[in-house]
Amino acid sequence: GAVVSQHPSWVICKSGTSVKIECRSLDFQATTMFWYRQFPKQSLMLMATSNEGSKATYEQGVEKDKFLINHASLTLSTLTVTSAHPEDSSFYICSARLGGLKLGNQPQHFGDGTRLSIL
Amino acid sequence: KNQVEQSPQSLIILEGKNCTLQCNYTVSPFSNLRWYKQDTGRGPVSLTIMTFSENTKSNGRYTATLDADTKQSSLHITASQLSDSASYICVVSARTGGYNKLIFGAGTRLAVHP
């Protein structure tokens, strides 16, 4: 079945560091990828929607200069947390869907997440 | 406001027993409803996807139901196993502005004990 690979799975770094997280769709082309953030015992919160070859659409309250998203190909999207601080520590999960946003009944496949810890 | 509410918040059952998780939603216009299983420290894995016209859908020991009139869904787990311990998330897809957006519930944390 469809697989979404996320890397790295765990990052610990100092405050002020920029961290890049990769999300790859391994056996299908994902026109649309999504980035979520999840705090302990809470559900996933959508941060941004990424379309291949165009600028990402950010949810209200998400700083686009803080969370840089690049969707350069149909199989790769990256999220860069710039100048990370302890409050950015969280579980970041990407998701990919075959086809575009209008294909609403297509399954959405999730990566295994990246646990980011900022000291 | 589009919302998805799940109950109970957490549940403990003994191995081999059945259980039912509930999901109520106020999402409009409705596109589809999904149930996901999320193991601790992992990403969600899809269990079922149901559209408006589907009342029930099974995936092994998991059976989901949907009542689009009352805007309720349930996930029934039969003969639970220790590996069923996870969070179960109800997600409703809303069609807004020509696109579909997923609305996530907070999840039900299930613990299966031997």
Tab-separated table of N, CA and C in Angstrom, chain A residues 1-80:
chain	number	residue	atom	x	y	z
A	1	GLY	N	0.820	-1.197	0.000
A	1	GLY	CA	0.000	0.000	0.000
A	1	GLY	C	0.852	1.245	0.000
A	2	ALA	N	0.162	2.392	-0.081
A	2	ALA	CA	0.858	3.667	-0.126
A	2	ALA	C	1.630	3.883	1.157
A	3	VAL	N	2.818	4.430	1.015
A	3	VAL	CA	3.664	4.679	2.173
A	3	VAL	C	4.188	6.098	2.118
A	4	VAL	N	4.141	6.745	3.243
A	4	VAL	CA	4.710	8.080	3.395
A	4	VAL	C	5.844	7.982	4.386
A	5	SER	N	7.013	8.400	3.967
A	5	SER	CA	8.190	8.321	4.813
A	5	SER	C	8.558	9.704	5.318
A	6	GLN	N	8.797	9.802	6.611
A	6	GLN	CA	9.142	11.082	7.215
A	6	GLN	C	10.504	10.947	7.898
A	7	HIS	N	11.324	11.977	7.725
A	7	HIS	CA	12.685	11.898	8.268
A	7	HIS	C	13.160	13.268	8.707
A	8	PRO	N	13.805	13.413	9.861
A	8	PRO	CA	14.120	12.348	10.808
A	8	PRO	C	12.920	12.020	11.693
A	9	SER	N	13.019	10.981	12.463
A	9	SER	CA	11.925	10.613	13.353
A	9	SER	C	12.045	11.313	14.703
A	10	TRP	N	13.276	11.748	15.028
A	10	TRP	CA	13.488	12.401	16.320
A	10	TRP	C	14.619	13.409	16.178
A	11	VAL	N	14.410	14.602	16.654
A	11	VAL	CA	15.437	15.648	16.610
A	11	VAL	C	15.512	16.353	17.954
A	12	ILE	N	16.733	16.462	18.457
A	12	ILE	CA	16.968	17.257	19.659
A	12	ILE	C	18.022	18.284	19.291
A	13	CYS	N	17.727	19.561	19.500
A	13	CYS	CA	18.709	20.575	19.142
A	13	CYS	C	18.574	21.801	20.043
A	14	LYS	N	19.554	22.642	19.920
A	14	LYS	CA	19.604	23.841	20.763
A	14	LYS	C	18.681	24.934	20.234
A	15	SER	N	18.263	25.786	21.124
A	15	SER	CA	17.421	26.915	20.751
A	15	SER	C	18.150	27.797	19.742
A	16	GLY	N	17.440	28.234	18.726
A	16	GLY	CA	18.023	29.082	17.686
A	16	GLY	C	18.417	28.327	16.434
A	17	THR	N	18.425	27.007	16.526
A	17	THR	CA	18.779	26.170	15.373
A	17	THR	C	17.590	26.067	14.422
A	18	SER	N	17.885	25.933	13.146
A	18	SER	CA	16.835	25.652	12.161
A	18	SER	C	16.833	24.158	11.870
A	19	VAL	N	15.655	23.603	11.776
A	19	VAL	CA	15.508	22.157	11.601
A	19	VAL	C	14.670	21.870	10.363
A	20	LYS	N	15.158	20.963	9.532
A	20	LYS	CA	14.416	20.596	8.318
A	20	LYS	C	13.869	19.183	8.458
A	21	ILE	N	12.595	19.020	8.139
A	21	ILE	CA	11.930	17.721	8.181
A	21	ILE	C	11.483	17.374	6.769
A	22	GLU	N	11.778	16.141	6.336
A	22	GLU	CA	11.416	15.707	4.993
A	22	GLU	C	10.227	14.765	5.017
A	23	CYS	N	9.408	14.887	4.014
A	23	CYS	CA	8.253	14.011	3.863
A	23	CYS	C	8.240	13.502	2.425
A	24	ARG	N	8.295	12.189	2.283
A	24	ARG	CA	8.323	11.601	0.943
A	24	ARG	C	7.190	10.603	0.753
A	25	SER	N	6.562	10.669	-0.394
A	25	SER	CA	5.615	9.627	-0.765
A	25	SER	C	6.410	8.611	-1.573
A	26	LEU	N	6.429	7.367	-1.106
A	26	LEU	CA	7.357	6.379	-1.656
A	26	LEU	C	6.835	5.670	-2.907
A	27	ASP	N	5.562	5.457	-3.016
A	27	ASP	CA	5.086	4.685	-4.164
A	27	ASP	C	3.893	5.325	-4.861
A	28	PHE	N	3.736	6.635	-4.660
A	28	PHE	CA	2.681	7.324	-5.401
A	28	PHE	C	3.053	8.797	-5.498
A	29	GLN	N	2.451	9.485	-6.430
A	29	GLN	CA	2.720	10.902	-6.610
A	29	GLN	C	1.681	11.715	-5.845
A	30	ALA	N	2.190	12.542	-4.965
A	30	ALA	CA	1.317	13.320	-4.091
A	30	ALA	C	1.288	14.774	-4.548
A	31	THR	N	0.224	15.123	-5.226
A	31	THR	CA	0.086	16.517	-5.636
A	31	THR	C	-0.049	17.425	-4.426
A	32	THR	N	-0.694	16.889	-3.406
A	32	THR	CA	-0.946	17.680	-2.205
A	32	THR	C	-0.365	17.001	-0.980
A	33	MET	N	0.345	17.765	-0.192
A	33	MET	CA	0.858	17.266	1.085
A	33	MET	C	0.417	18.218	2.188
A	34	PHE	N	0.268	17.659	3.364
A	34	PHE	CA	-0.213	18.431	4.512
A	34	PHE	C	0.791	18.308	5.663
A	35	TRP	N	0.916	19.368	6.412
A	35	TRP	CA	1.760	19.348	7.615
A	35	TRP	C	0.902	19.623	8.836
A	36	TYR	N	1.057	18.739	9.830
A	36	TYR	CA	0.297	18.846	11.067
A	36	TYR	C	1.244	18.954	12.254
A	37	ARG	N	0.677	19.465	13.331
A	37	ARG	CA	1.399	19.542	14.588
A	37	ARG	C	0.505	18.916	15.642
A	38	GLN	N	1.116	18.142	16.544
A	38	GLN	CA	0.324	17.465	17.561
A	38	GLN	C	1.000	17.598	18.910
A	39	PHE	N	0.278	18.159	19.866
A	39	PHE	CA	0.772	18.233	21.238
A	39	PHE	C	0.274	17.014	21.996
A	40	PRO	N	0.945	16.674	23.121
A	40	PRO	CA	0.584	15.463	23.869
A	40	PRO	C	-0.898	15.403	24.216
A	41	LYS	N	-1.487	14.272	23.962
A	41	LYS	CA	-2.884	13.973	24.283
A	41	LYS	C	-3.868	14.880	23.539
A	42	GLN	N	-3.411	15.503	22.479
A	42	GLN	CA	-4.305	16.329	21.658
A	42	GLN	C	-4.320	15.787	20.240
A	43	SER	N	-5.278	16.235	19.471
A	43	SER	CA	-5.366	15.744	18.117
A	43	SER	C	-4.485	16.558	17.177
A	44	LEU	N	-4.453	16.143	15.946
A	44	LEU	CA	-3.616	16.812	14.960
A	44	LEU	C	-4.206	18.177	14.597
A	45	MET	N	-3.332	19.147	14.482
A	45	MET	CA	-3.744	20.491	14.059
A	45	MET	C	-3.058	20.791	12.735
A	46	LEU	N	-3.849	21.084	11.723
A	46	LEU	CA	-3.293	21.384	10.415
A	46	LEU	C	-2.515	22.695	10.465
A	47	MET	N	-1.290	22.654	9.975
A	47	MET	CA	-0.476	23.853	9.922
A	47	MET	C	-0.550	24.484	8.526
A	48	ALA	N	-0.390	23.634	7.509
A	48	ALA	CA	-0.337	24.180	6.155
A	48	ALA	C	-0.600	23.077	5.146
A	49	THR	N	-1.061	23.500	3.994
A	49	THR	CA	-1.298	22.603	2.864
A	49	THR	C	-0.324	22.982	1.764
A	50	SER	N	0.330	21.959	1.246
A	50	SER	CA	1.396	22.197	0.288
A	50	SER	C	1.056	21.570	-1.057
A	51	ASN	N	1.075	22.367	-2.097
A	51	ASN	CA	0.839	21.871	-3.451
A	51	ASN	C	2.123	21.940	-4.260
A	52	GLU	N	2.396	20.875	-4.974
A	52	GLU	CA	3.619	20.797	-5.752
A	52	GLU	C	3.724	21.963	-6.723
A	53	GLY	N	4.862	22.650	-6.638
A	53	GLY	CA	5.131	23.727	-7.575
A	53	GLY	C	4.503	25.064	-7.239
A	54	SER	N	3.812	25.145	-6.124
A	54	SER	CA	3.213	26.433	-5.755
A	54	SER	C	3.424	26.707	-4.268
A	55	LYS	N	3.085	27.897	-3.864
A	55	LYS	CA	3.284	28.282	-2.465
A	55	LYS	C	2.305	27.547	-1.561
A	56	ALA	N	2.759	27.253	-0.365
A	56	ALA	CA	1.907	26.569	0.600
A	56	ALA	C	0.836	27.515	1.138
A	57	THR	N	-0.274	26.932	1.536
A	57	THR	CA	-1.355	27.680	2.175
A	57	THR	C	-1.313	27.411	3.665
A	58	TYR	N	-1.133	28.449	4.451
A	58	TYR	CA	-0.985	28.292	5.892
A	58	TYR	C	-2.310	28.537	6.607
A	59	GLU	N	-2.514	27.794	7.688
A	59	GLU	CA	-3.689	27.993	8.524
A	59	GLU	C	-3.516	29.253	9.368
A	60	GLN	N	-4.635	29.769	9.789
A	60	GLN	CA	-4.612	30.980	10.603
A	60	GLN	C	-3.794	30.759	11.865
A	61	GLY	N	-2.925	31.695	12.152
A	61	GLY	CA	-2.114	31.608	13.358
A	61	GLY	C	-0.774	30.916	13.163
A	62	VAL	N	-0.540	30.358	11.997
A	62	VAL	CA	0.741	29.693	11.719
A	62	VAL	C	1.638	30.669	10.968
A	63	GLU	N	2.810	30.918	11.518
A	63	GLU	CA	3.719	31.898	10.914
A	63	GLU	C	4.442	31.290	9.718
A	64	LYS	N	4.214	31.823	8.544
A	64	LYS	CA	4.836	31.264	7.353
A	64	LYS	C	6.343	31.502	7.311
A	65	ASP	N	6.803	32.553	7.978
A	65	ASP	CA	8.249	32.798	8.000
A	65	ASP	C	8.945	31.904	9.027
A	66	LYS	N	8.180	31.375	9.924
A	66	LYS	CA	8.717	30.488	10.957
A	66	LYS	C	8.764	29.049	10.456
A	67	PHE	N	7.725	28.669	9.765
A	67	PHE	CA	7.599	27.310	9.255
A	67	PHE	C	7.602	27.359	7.725
A	68	LEU	N	8.795	27.149	7.172
A	68	LEU	CA	8.966	27.238	5.724
A	68	LEU	C	8.667	25.891	5.074
A	69	ILE	N	7.809	25.905	4.084
A	69	ILE	CA	7.431	24.677	3.407
A	69	ILE	C	7.815	24.756	1.940
A	70	ASN	N	8.453	23.689	1.477
A	70	ASN	CA	8.849	23.579	0.086
A	70	ASN	C	8.335	22.265	-0.465
A	71	HIS	N	7.600	22.321	-1.550
A	71	HIS	CA	7.062	21.111	-2.177
A	71	HIS	C	7.576	21.092	-3.611
A	72	ALA	N	8.846	20.720	-3.732
A	72	ALA	CA	9.550	20.867	-5.007
A	72	ALA	C	9.223	19.789	-6.026
A	73	SER	N	8.752	18.638	-5.561
A	73	SER	CA	8.449	17.562	-6.496
A	73	SER	C	7.188	16.833	-6.031
A	74	LEU	N	6.704	15.919	-6.856
A	74	LEU	CA	5.478	15.189	-6.535
A	74	LEU	C	5.683	14.137	-5.455
A	75	THR	N	6.919	13.966	-5.011
A	75	THR	CA	7.169	12.967	-3.969
A	75	THR	C	7.876	13.522	-2.753
A	76	LEU	N	8.127	14.819	-2.727
A	76	LEU	CA	8.890	15.368	-1.607
A	76	LEU	C	8.372	16.735	-1.185
A	77	SER	N	8.131	16.859	0.108
A	77	SER	CA	7.823	18.160	0.707
A	77	SER	C	8.701	18.303	1.943
A	78	THR	N	9.169	19.493	2.214
A	78	THR	CA	9.987	19.722	3.400
A	78	THR	C	9.396	20.844	4.243
A	79	LEU	N	9.550	20.669	5.552
A	79	LEU	CA	9.145	21.690	6.520
A	79	LEU	C	10.397	22.106	7.264
A	80	THR	N	10.720	23.385	7.233
A	80	THR	CA	11.865	23.895	7.973
A	80	THR	C	11.367	24.795	9.094
